[in-house]
mmCIF file with all atom_site columns, C-alpha atoms and ligand atoms in Angstrom:
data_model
loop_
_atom_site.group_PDB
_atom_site.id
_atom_site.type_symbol
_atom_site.label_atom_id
_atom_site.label_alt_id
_atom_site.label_comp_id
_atom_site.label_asym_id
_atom_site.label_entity_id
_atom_site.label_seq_id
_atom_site.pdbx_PDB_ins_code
_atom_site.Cartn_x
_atom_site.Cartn_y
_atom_site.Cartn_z
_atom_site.occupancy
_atom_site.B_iso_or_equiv
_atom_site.pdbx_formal_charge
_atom_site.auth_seq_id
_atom_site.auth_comp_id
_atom_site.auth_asym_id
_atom_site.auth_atom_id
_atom_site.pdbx_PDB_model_num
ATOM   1   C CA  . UNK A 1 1   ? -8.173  14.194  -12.858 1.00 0.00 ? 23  UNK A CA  1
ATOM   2   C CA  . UNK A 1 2   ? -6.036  11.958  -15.532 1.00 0.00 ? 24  UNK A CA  1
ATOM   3   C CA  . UNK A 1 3   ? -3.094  10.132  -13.880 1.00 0.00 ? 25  UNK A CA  1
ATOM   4   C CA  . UNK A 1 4   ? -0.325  9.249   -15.514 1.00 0.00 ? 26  UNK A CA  1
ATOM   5   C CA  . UNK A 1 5   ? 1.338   6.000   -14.779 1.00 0.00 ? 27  UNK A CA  1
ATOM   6   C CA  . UNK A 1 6   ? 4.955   5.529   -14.642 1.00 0.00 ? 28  UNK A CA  1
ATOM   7   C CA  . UNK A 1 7   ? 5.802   1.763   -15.772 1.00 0.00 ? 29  UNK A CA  1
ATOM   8   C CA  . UNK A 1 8   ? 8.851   2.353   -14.166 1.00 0.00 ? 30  UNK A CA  1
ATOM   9   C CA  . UNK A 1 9   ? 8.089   2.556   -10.801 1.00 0.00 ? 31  UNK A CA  1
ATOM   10  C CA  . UNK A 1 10  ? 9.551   0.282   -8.386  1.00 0.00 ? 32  UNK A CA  1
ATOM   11  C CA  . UNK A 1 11  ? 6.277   -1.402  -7.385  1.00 0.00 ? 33  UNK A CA  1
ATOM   12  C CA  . UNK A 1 12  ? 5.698   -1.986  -11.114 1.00 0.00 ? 34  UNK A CA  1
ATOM   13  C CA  . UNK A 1 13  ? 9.323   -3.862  -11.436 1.00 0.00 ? 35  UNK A CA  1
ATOM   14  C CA  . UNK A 1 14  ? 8.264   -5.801  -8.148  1.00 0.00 ? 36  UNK A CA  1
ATOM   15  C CA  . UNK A 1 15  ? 4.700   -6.727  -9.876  1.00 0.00 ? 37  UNK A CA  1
ATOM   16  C CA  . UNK A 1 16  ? 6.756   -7.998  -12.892 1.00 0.00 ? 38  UNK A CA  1
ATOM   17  C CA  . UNK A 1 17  ? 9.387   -10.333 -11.015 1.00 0.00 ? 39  UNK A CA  1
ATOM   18  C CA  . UNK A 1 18  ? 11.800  -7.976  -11.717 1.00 0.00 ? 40  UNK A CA  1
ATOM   19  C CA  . UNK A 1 19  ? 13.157  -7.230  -8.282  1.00 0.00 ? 41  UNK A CA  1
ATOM   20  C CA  . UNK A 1 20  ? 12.479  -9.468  -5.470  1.00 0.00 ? 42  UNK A CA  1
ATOM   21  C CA  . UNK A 1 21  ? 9.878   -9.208  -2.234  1.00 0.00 ? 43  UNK A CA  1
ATOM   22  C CA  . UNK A 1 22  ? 8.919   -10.254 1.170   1.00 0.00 ? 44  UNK A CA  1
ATOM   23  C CA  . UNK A 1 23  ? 5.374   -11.108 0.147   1.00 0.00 ? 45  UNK A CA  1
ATOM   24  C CA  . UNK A 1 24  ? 2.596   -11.481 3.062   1.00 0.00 ? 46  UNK A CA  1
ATOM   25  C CA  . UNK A 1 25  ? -0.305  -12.136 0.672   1.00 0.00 ? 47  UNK A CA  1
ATOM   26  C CA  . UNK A 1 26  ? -0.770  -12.203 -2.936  1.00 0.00 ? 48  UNK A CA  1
ATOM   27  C CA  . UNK A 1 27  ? -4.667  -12.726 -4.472  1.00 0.00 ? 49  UNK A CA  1
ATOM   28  C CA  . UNK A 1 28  ? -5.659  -12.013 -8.041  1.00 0.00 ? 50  UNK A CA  1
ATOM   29  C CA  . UNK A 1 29  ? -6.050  -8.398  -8.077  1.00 0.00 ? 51  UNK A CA  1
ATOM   30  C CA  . UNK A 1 30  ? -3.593  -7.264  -5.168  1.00 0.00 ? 52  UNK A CA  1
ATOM   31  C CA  . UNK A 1 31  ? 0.085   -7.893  -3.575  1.00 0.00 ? 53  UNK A CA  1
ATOM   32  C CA  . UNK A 1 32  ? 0.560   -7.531  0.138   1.00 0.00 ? 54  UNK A CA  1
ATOM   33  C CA  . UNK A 1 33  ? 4.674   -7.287  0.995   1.00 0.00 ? 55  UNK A CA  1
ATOM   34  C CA  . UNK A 1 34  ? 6.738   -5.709  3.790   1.00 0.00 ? 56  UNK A CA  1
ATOM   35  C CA  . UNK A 1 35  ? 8.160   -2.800  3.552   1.00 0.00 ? 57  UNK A CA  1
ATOM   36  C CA  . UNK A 1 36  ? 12.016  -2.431  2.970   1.00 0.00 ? 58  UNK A CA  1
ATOM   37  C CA  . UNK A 1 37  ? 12.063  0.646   5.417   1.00 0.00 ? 59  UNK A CA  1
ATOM   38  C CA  . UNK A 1 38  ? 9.687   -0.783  8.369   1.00 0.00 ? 60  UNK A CA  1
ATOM   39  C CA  . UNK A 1 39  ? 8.685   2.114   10.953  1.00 0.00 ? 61  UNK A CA  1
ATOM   40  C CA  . UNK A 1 40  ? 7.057   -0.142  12.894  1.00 0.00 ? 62  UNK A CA  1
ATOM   41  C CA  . UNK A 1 41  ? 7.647   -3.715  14.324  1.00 0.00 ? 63  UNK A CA  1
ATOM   42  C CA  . UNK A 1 42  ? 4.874   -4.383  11.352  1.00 0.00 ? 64  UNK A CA  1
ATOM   43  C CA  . UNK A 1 43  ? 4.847   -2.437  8.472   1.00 0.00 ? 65  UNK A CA  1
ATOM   44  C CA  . UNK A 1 44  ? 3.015   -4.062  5.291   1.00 0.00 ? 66  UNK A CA  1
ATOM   45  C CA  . UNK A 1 45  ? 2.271   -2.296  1.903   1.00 0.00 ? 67  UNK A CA  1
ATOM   46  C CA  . UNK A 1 46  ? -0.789  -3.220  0.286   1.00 0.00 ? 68  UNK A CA  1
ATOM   47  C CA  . UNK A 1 47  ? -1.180  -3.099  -3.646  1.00 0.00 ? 69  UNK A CA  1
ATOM   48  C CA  . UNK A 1 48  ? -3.405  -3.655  -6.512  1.00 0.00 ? 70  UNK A CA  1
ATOM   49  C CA  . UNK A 1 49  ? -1.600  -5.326  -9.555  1.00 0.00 ? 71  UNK A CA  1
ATOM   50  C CA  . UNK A 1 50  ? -2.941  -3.031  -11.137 1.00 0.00 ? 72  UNK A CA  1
ATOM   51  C CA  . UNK A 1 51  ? -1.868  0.172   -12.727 1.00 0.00 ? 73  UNK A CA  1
ATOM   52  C CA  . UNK A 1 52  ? -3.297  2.777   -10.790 1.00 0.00 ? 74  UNK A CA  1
ATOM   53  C CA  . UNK A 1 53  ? -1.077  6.035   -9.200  1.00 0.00 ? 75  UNK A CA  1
ATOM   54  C CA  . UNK A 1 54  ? -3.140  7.400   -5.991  1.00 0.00 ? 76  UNK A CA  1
ATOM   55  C CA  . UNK A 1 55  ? -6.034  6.261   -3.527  1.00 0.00 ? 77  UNK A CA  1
ATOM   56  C CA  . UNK A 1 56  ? -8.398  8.680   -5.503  1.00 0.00 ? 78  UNK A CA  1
ATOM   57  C CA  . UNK A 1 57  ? -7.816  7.134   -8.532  1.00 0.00 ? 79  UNK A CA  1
ATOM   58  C CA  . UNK A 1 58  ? -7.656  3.380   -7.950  1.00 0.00 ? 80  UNK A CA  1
ATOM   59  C CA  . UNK A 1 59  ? -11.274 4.338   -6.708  1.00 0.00 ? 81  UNK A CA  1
ATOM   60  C CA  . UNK A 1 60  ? -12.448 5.866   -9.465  1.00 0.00 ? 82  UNK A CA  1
ATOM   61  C CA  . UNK A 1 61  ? -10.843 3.761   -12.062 1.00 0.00 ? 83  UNK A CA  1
ATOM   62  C CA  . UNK A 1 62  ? -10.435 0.184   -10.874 1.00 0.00 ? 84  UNK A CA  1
ATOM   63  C CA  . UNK A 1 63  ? -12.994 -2.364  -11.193 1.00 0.00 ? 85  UNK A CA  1
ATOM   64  C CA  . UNK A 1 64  ? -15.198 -3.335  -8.711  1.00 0.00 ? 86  UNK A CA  1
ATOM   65  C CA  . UNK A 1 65  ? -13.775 -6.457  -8.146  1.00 0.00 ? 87  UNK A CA  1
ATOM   66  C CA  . UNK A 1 66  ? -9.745  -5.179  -8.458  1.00 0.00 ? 88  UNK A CA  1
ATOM   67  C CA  . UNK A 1 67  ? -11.450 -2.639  -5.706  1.00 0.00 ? 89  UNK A CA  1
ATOM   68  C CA  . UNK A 1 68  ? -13.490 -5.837  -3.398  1.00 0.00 ? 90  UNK A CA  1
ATOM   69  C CA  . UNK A 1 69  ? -9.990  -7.742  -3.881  1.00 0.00 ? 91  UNK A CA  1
ATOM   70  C CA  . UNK A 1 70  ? -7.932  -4.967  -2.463  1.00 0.00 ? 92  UNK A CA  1
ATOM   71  C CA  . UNK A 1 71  ? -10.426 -4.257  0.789   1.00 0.00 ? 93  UNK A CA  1
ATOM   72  C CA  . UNK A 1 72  ? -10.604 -8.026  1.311   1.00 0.00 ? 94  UNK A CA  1
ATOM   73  C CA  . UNK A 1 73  ? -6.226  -8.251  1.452   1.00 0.00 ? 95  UNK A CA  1
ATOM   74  C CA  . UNK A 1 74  ? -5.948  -5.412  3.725   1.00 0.00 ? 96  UNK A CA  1
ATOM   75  C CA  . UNK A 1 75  ? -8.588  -7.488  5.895   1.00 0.00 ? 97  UNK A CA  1
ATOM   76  C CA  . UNK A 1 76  ? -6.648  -10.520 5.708   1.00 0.00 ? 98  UNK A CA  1
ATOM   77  C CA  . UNK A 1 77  ? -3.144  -8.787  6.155   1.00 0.00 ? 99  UNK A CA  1
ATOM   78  C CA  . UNK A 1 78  ? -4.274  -7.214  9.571   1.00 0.00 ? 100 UNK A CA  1
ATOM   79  C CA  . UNK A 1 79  ? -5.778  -10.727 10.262  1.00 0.00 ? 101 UNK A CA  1
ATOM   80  C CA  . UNK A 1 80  ? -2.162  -12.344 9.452   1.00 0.00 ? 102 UNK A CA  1
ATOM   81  C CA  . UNK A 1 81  ? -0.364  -9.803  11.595  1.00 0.00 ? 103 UNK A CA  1
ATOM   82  C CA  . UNK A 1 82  ? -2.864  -10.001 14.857  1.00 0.00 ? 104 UNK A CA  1
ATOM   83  C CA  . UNK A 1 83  ? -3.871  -6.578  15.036  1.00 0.00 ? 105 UNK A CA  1
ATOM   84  C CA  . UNK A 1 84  ? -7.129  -6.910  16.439  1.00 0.00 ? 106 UNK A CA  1
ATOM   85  C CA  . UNK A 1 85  ? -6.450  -6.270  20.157  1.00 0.00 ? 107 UNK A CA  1
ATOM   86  C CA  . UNK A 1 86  ? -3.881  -3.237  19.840  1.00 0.00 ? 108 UNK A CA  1
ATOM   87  C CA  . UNK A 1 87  ? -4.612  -2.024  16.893  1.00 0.00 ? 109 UNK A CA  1
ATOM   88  C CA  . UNK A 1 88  ? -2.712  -0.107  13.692  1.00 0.00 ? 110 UNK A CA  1
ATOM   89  C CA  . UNK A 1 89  ? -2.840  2.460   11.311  1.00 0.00 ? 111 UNK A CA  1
ATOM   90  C CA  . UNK A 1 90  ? -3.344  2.168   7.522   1.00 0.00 ? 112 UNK A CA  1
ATOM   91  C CA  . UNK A 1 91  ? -1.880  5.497   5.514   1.00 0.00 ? 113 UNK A CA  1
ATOM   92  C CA  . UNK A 1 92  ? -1.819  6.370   2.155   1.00 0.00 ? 114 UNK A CA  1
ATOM   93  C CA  . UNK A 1 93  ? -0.105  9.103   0.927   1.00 0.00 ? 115 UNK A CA  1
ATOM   94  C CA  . UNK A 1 94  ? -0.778  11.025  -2.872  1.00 0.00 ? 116 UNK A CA  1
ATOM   95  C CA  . UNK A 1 95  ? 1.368   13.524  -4.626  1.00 0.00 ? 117 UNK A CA  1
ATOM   96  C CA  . UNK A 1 96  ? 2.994   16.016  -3.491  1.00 0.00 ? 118 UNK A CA  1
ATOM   97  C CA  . UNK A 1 97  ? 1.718   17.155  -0.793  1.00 0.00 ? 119 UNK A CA  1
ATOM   98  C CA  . UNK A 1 98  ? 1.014   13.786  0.672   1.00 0.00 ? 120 UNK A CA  1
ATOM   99  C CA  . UNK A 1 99  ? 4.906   13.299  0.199   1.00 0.00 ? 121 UNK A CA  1
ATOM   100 C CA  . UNK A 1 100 ? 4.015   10.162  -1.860  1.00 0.00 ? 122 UNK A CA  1
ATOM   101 C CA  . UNK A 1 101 ? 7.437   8.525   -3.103  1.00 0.00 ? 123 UNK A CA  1
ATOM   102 C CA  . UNK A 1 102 ? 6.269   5.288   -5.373  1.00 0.00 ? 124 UNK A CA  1
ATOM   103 C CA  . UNK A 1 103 ? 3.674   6.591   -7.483  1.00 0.00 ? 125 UNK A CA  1
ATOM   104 C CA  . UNK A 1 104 ? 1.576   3.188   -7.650  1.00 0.00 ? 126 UNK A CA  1
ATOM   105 C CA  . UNK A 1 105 ? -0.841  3.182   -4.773  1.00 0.00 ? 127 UNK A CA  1
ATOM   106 C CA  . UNK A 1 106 ? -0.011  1.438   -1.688  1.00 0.00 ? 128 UNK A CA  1
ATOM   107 C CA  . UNK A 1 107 ? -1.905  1.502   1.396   1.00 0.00 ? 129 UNK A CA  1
ATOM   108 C CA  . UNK A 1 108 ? 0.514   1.141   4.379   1.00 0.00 ? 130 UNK A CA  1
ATOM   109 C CA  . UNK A 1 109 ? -0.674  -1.427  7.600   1.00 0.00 ? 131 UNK A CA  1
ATOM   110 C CA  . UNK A 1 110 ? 1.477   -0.397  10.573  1.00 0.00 ? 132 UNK A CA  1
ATOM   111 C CA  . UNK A 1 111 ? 1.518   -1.678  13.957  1.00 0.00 ? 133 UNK A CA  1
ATOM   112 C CA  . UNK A 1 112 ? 3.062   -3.425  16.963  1.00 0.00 ? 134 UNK A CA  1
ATOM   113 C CA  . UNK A 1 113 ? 3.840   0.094   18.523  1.00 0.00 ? 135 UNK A CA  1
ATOM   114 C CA  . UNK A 1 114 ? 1.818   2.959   19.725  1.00 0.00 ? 136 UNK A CA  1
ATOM   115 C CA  . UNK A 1 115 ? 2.051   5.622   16.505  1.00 0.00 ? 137 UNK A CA  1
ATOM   116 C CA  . UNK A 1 116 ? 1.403   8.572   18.577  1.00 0.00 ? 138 UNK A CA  1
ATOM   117 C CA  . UNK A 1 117 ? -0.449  11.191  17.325  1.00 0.00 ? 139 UNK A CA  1
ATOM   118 C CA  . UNK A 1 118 ? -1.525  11.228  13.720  1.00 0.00 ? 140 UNK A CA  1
ATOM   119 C CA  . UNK A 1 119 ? -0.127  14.580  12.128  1.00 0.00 ? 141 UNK A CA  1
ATOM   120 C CA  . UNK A 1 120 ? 2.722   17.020  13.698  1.00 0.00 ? 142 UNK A CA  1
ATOM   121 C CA  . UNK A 1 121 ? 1.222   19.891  14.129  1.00 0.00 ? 143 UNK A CA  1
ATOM   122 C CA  . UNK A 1 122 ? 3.118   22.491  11.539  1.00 0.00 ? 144 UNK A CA  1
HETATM 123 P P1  . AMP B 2 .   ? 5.292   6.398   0.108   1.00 0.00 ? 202 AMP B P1  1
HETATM 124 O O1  . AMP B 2 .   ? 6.131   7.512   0.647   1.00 0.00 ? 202 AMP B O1  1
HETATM 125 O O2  . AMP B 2 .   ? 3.922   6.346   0.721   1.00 0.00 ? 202 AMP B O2  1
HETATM 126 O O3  . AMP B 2 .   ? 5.260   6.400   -1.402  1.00 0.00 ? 202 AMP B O3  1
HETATM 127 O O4  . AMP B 2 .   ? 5.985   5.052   0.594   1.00 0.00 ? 202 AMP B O4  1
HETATM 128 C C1  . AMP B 2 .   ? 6.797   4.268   -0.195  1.00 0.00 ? 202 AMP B C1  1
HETATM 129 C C2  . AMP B 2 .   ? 7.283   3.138   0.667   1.00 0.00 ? 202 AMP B C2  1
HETATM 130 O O5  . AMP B 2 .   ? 7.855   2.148   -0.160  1.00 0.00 ? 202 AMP B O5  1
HETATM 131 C C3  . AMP B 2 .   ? 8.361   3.537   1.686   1.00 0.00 ? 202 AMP B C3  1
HETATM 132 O O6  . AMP B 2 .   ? 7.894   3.223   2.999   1.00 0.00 ? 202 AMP B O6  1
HETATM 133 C C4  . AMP B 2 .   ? 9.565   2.679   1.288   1.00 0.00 ? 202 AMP B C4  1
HETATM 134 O O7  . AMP B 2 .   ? 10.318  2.227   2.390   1.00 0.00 ? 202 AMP B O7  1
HETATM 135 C C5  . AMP B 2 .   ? 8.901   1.542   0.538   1.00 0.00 ? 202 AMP B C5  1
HETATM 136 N N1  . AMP B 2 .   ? 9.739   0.852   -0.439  1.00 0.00 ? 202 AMP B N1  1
HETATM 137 C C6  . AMP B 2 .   ? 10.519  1.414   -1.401  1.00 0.00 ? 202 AMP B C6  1
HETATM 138 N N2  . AMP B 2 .   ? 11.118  0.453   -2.130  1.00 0.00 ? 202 AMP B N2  1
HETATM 139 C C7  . AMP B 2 .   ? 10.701  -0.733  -1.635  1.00 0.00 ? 202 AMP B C7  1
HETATM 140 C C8  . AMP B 2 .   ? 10.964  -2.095  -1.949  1.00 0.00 ? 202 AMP B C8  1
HETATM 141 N N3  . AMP B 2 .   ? 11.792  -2.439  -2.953  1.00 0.00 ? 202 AMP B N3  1
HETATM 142 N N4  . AMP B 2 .   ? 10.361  -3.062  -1.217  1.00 0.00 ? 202 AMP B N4  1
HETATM 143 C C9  . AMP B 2 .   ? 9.529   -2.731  -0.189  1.00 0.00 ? 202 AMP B C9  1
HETATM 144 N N5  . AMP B 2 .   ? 9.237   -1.472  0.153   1.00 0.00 ? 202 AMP B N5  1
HETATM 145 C C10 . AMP B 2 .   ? 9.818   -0.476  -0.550  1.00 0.00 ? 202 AMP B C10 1
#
């Protein structure tokens, strides 16, 4: 499938400087900041710099060291937040149906709660 970025997405003005961020990590290929919403106590959104709209496609599209870079910060973002002993959940959400609203990929890290079960049943 062909994705379509949107340059105007709000994690595209944050990438450019053009609105401001509470950054946890930043490395070459990827920006780690919390979100503005938290559902947690923790609640991090990792990103790639670059321009890439879903999981599936930063996968198939990004290089492999954008795609090493991006594993490594979600490694180091747990590490910086102490998850080890109790634990989070990383989400990403695509298109519709995954009720994605920022169409750049983000993987979310949340934690210091219990998240209950993982989908309400429907
Ligand atoms: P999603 O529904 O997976 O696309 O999640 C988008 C997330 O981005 C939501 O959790 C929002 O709270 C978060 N968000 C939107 N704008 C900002 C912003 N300016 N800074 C940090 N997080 C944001």
């Amino acid at each position: 499938m062909a994705y379509a970025y949107d340059t105007s997405n709000i994690f595209a003005r944050i990438l450019r400087g053009e609105i401001p961020n509470s950054t946890v990590l930043e490395t070459e290929h990827s920006l780690a900041f919390r979100d503005i919403a938290p559902q947690a106590p923790d609640h991090v959104l990792v990103i790639p710099k670059g321009p890439y709209v879903t999981y599936d496609h930063f996968c198939a599209a990004a290089s492999d060291a954008e795609i090493v870079d991006f594993a490594r910060a979600v490694a180091r973002v747990c590490a910086a937040l102490g998850v080890e002993e109790n634990g989070y959940r990383a989400i990403t959400n695509a298109g519709t149906h995954g009720v994605q609203e920022v169409p750049h990929f983000h993987m979310h890290i949340v934690a210091g709660r219990p998240m209950g079960r993982m989908l309400e049943q429907s």
